[in-house]
């Protein structure tokens, strides 16, 4: 954020964005529930050019034991980017960014997962970013919710996520990598549509109070679209002919 490529045209005179989308048009989203034989639950998502795989394991014994809680289960999340997932090879060691995103996703999922039903256990969520193109935390959070549901973990709701933002002084839905790098603001939002609760809200950039409210509204409406695709992915696996 902050106009590193300020000369780039992010919106043309017809209101079309750099990838041809309109202001409130999300990228193509495809979600598949299941797919990993050795995981208790899994999901794969393509969110524009982001490609992310999630495996869920548990509830299972906690190692090391002192991390367990006698009153509740614990959720552990590891967000990891493959070295080849970005243009410039990423060091395979966990970066500060990956540690932060793991924490953010964990805290965004916790209100949705009924961990109190599994005291002394852990549910582990492994997120592998195979290809990144802006908005990986939202895509990963969306897929992780589906993978948790696929694992049969009792949930209050699923968390759907997408980013709102601002480019060329205009509020937009679903910020891609160019818009993230050269735009004015990026606001990832995670939302539980049934409970009408936001579980993730970050903001990188500067917005007026009116733009802030508009971004939240646009983001929440976008999450509702994503939610339909999450439900479709689970329906396709459990009631459709996907063959998993
Ligand atoms: O992915 P997300 O937007 O949630 O997080 P970010 O930290 O704002 O990163 C934005 C984008 O920068 C990522 O989605 C990647 O496409 C890109 N990136 C990169 O090219 N190299 C990295 N080491 C990290 C991120």
CSV table of N, CA and C in Angstrom, one decimal, residues 44 51-55 78-83 85 126-131 140:
chain,number,residue,atom,x,y,z
A,44,UNK,N,-9.8,-26.7,-1.0
A,44,UNK,CA,-9.0,-26.0,-2.0
A,44,UNK,C,-9.7,-24.8,-2.5
A,51,UNK,N,-4.1,-19.5,-5.2
A,51,UNK,CA,-4.4,-21.0,-5.2
A,51,UNK,C,-3.9,-21.5,-3.8
A,52,UNK,N,-4.9,-22.0,-3.0
A,52,UNK,CA,-4.6,-22.3,-1.6
A,52,UNK,C,-5.2,-23.6,-1.2
A,53,UNK,N,-4.4,-24.4,-0.5
A,53,UNK,CA,-4.9,-25.7,0.0
A,53,UNK,C,-4.9,-25.7,1.5
A,54,UNK,N,-5.9,-26.2,2.1
A,54,UNK,CA,-6.0,-26.2,3.6
A,54,UNK,C,-6.3,-27.7,4.1
A,55,UNK,N,-5.6,-28.1,5.1
A,55,UNK,CA,-5.8,-29.4,5.7
A,55,UNK,C,-6.1,-29.2,7.2
A,78,UNK,N,-1.4,-22.7,11.0
A,78,UNK,CA,-0.2,-22.3,10.3
A,78,UNK,C,-0.4,-21.9,8.9
A,79,UNK,N,-0.2,-20.6,8.6
A,79,UNK,CA,-0.3,-20.1,7.2
A,79,UNK,C,1.1,-20.2,6.6
A,80,UNK,N,1.3,-20.8,5.5
A,80,UNK,CA,2.6,-21.0,4.9
A,80,UNK,C,2.6,-20.7,3.4
A,81,UNK,N,3.5,-19.9,3.0
A,81,UNK,CA,3.6,-19.7,1.5
A,81,UNK,C,4.7,-20.5,0.9
A,82,UNK,N,4.4,-21.2,-0.1
A,82,UNK,CA,5.5,-22.0,-0.8
A,82,UNK,C,6.5,-21.0,-1.4
A,83,UNK,N,7.8,-21.3,-1.5
A,83,UNK,CA,8.8,-20.4,-2.0
A,83,UNK,C,8.4,-20.0,-3.5
A,85,UNK,N,5.4,-19.5,-4.7
A,85,UNK,CA,4.1,-18.9,-4.8
A,85,UNK,C,4.0,-17.5,-5.2
A,126,UNK,N,-3.7,-26.3,8.7
A,126,UNK,CA,-2.5,-26.1,7.9
A,126,UNK,C,-2.9,-25.5,6.6
A,127,UNK,N,-2.4,-24.3,6.3
A,127,UNK,CA,-2.7,-23.5,5.1
A,127,UNK,C,-1.5,-23.4,4.2
A,128,UNK,N,-1.6,-23.9,3.0
A,128,UNK,CA,-0.4,-23.9,2.1
A,128,UNK,C,-0.8,-23.0,0.9
A,129,UNK,N,-0.2,-21.9,0.8
A,129,UNK,CA,-0.4,-20.9,-0.3
A,129,UNK,C,0.5,-21.4,-1.5
A,130,UNK,N,-0.1,-21.9,-2.6
A,130,UNK,CA,0.6,-22.4,-3.7
A,130,UNK,C,0.9,-21.3,-4.7
A,131,UNK,N,0.0,-20.4,-4.8
A,131,UNK,CA,0.2,-19.2,-5.7
A,131,UNK,C,-0.5,-18.0,-5.0
A,140,UNK,N,-7.6,-17.7,2.3
A,140,UNK,CA,-7.2,-18.8,3.2
A,140,UNK,C,-8.2,-19.0,4.3
